XYZ file of C-alpha atoms in Angstrom:
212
model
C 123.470 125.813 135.391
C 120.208 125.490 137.143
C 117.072 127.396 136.291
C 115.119 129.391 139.039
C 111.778 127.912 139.698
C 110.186 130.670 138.484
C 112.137 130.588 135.098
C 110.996 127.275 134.435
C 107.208 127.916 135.588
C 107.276 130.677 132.722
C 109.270 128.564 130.084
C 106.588 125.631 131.128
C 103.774 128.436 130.746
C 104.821 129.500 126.944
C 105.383 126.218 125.561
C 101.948 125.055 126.955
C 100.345 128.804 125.316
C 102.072 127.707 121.914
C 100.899 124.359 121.972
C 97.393 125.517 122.717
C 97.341 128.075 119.678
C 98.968 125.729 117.280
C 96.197 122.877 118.106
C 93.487 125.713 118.233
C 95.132 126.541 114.570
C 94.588 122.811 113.394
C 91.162 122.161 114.892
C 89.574 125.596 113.307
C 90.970 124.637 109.903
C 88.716 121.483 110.116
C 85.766 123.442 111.566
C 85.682 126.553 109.475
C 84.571 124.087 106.633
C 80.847 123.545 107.068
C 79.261 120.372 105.104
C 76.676 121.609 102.374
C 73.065 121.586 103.485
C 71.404 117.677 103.315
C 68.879 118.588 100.159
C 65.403 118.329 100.836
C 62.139 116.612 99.286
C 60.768 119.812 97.419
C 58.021 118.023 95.675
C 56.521 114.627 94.672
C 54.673 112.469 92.585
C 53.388 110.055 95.614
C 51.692 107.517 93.426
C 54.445 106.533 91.275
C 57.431 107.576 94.382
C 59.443 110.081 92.153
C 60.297 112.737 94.299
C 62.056 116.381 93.558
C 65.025 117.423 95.978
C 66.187 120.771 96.444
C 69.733 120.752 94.796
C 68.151 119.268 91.610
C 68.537 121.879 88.366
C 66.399 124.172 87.049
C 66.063 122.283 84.292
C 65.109 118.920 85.915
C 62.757 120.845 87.828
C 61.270 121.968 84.793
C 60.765 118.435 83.772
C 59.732 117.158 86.888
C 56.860 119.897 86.259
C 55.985 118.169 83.278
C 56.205 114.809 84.388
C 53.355 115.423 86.618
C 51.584 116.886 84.339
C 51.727 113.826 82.207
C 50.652 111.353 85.066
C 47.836 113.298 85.732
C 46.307 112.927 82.781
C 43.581 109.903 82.999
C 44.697 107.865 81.239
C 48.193 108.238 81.172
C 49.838 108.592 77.356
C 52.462 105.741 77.889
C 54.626 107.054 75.196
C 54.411 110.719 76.334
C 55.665 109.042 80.214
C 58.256 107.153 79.217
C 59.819 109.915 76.391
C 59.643 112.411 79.681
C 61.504 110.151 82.365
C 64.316 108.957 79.674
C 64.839 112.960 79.276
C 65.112 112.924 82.810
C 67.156 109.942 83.567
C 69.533 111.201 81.338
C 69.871 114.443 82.687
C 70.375 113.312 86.288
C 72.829 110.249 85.728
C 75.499 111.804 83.277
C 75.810 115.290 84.871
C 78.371 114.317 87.122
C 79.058 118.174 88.203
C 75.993 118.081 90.811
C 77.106 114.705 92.168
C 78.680 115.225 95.878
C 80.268 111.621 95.674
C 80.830 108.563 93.411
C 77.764 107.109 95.628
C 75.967 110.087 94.605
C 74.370 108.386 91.129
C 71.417 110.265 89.543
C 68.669 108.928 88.307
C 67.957 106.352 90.360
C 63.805 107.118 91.117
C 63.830 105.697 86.669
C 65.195 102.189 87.792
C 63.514 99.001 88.588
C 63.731 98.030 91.953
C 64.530 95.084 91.405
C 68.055 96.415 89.257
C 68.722 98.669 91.504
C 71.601 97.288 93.547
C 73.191 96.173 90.796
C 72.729 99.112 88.991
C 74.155 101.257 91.493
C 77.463 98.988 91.930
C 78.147 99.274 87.928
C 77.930 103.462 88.256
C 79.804 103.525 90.707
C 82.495 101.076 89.386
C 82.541 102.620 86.143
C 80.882 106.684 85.146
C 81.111 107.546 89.158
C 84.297 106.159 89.835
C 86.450 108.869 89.747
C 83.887 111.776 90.945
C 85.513 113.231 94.027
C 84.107 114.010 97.275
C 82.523 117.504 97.397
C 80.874 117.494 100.836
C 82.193 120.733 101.568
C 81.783 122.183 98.398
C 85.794 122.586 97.817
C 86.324 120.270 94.630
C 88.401 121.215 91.937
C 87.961 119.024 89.330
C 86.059 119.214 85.698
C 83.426 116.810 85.226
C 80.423 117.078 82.661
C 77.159 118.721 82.980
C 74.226 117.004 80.579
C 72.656 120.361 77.649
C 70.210 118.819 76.072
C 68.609 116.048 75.911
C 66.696 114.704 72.710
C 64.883 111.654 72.170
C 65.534 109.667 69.057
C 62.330 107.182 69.184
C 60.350 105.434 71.371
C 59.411 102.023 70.274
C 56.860 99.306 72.096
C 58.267 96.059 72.352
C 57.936 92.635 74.151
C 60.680 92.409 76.734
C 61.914 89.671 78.763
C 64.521 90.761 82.112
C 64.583 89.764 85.681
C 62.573 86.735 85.192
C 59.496 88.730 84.056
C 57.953 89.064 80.233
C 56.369 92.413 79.281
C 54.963 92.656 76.313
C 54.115 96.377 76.537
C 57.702 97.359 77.179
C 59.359 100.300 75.213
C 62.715 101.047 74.073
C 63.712 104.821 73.922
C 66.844 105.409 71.924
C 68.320 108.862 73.774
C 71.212 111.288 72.915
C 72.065 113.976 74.128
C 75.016 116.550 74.401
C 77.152 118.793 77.490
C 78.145 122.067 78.076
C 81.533 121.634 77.687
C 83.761 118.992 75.300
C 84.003 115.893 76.615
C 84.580 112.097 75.760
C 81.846 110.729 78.292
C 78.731 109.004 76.584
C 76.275 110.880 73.997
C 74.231 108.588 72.889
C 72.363 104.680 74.584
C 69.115 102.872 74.162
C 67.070 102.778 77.363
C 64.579 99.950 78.353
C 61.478 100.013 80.414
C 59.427 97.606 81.626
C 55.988 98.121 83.552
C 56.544 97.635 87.335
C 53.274 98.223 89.265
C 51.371 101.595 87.554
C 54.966 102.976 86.622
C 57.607 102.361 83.751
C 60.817 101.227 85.050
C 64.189 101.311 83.701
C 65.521 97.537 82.957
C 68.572 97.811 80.586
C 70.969 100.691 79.339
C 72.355 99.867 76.051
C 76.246 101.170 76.094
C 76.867 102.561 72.332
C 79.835 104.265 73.269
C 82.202 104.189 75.926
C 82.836 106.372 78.310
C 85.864 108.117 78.860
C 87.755 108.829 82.310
């Protein structure tokens, strides 16, 4: 039996209206999630190129305060600098919960620049590895967030790493504990060597694995 022109224009007519409002369906599930604000450069400490972003804690912004305060002072109490940006390094690299991606990694401003690429590729091959994107702020999925943050000593040595002898290094042995139970790292020795005006991070000391 044939259909009447007009029969098929309005069959043609409601498939095409159905198609439109399921692909209108689809395409507003993807745009009713909005990507979280890029964080912004809040404050800095030019001279020595740490900078503060805007999704950093309270806490780290509290020490960021402090940091400044300490490189202000003329001249600067090495021991005083480098006990501040181990508290800080710590804080930023092992609370995972702020991270928006495995490429994400915290306290990167602390690390030589001459470590830094590899550093980077061994946090995110190991600690980062399984931190899942967050980019629009949907994640479900526990990961630690660093309490406190206490430095065990701070001890001047003479230090030898990327080709380069400093014998007014310091090793800071760190631990520190999260808000929640977890098997992730508590405890490392960090090592800084001078780079330019500013202490660097060299070596992280692994005392205890980390758990996935």
């Amino acid at each position: 039996m044939k259909l009447k022109k007009s029969v098929k224009r309005v069959l043609i007519i409601g498939f095409l209206l159905v198609l439109a409002g399921v692909i209108l369906l689809i395409v507003s599930q993807f745009t009713d999630k909005k990507a979280a604000e890029a964080p912004t450069v809040v404050n800095e400490i030019a001279d020595y190129g740490y900078v503060l972003k805007s999704n950093k804690s309270e806490k780290y912004k509290t020490m960021f305060t402090e940091l400044s305060d300490i490189l202000a002072e003329d001249p600067v109490d090495e021991e005083k600098y480098v006990t501040k940006i181990s508290e800080m390094f710590i804080l930023d690299f092992f609370s995972l919960s702020d991270k928006v991606a495995n490429t994400d990694v915290g306290g990167t401003d602390f690390v030589h620049s001459a470590a830094l690429d590899n550093f980077l590729l061994k946090a995110e091959d190991k600690i980062y590895k399984f931190v899942q994107n967050n980019m629009y702020d949907d994640r479900h999925q526990e990961l630690p967030t660093v309490d406190t943050v206490t430095v065990e000593s701070v001890e001047p040595i003479t230090f030898t790493a990327l080709d380069v002898t400093d014998e007014q290094a310091y090793e800071v042995r760190v631990s520190w504990t999260y808000t929640t139970e977890t098997d992730y790292q508590t405890e490392t020795i960090l090592r800084f060597m001078h780079e330019d005006k500013k202490l660097s991070l060299v070596e992280m000391e692994i005392l205890n694995e980390t758990e996935e």
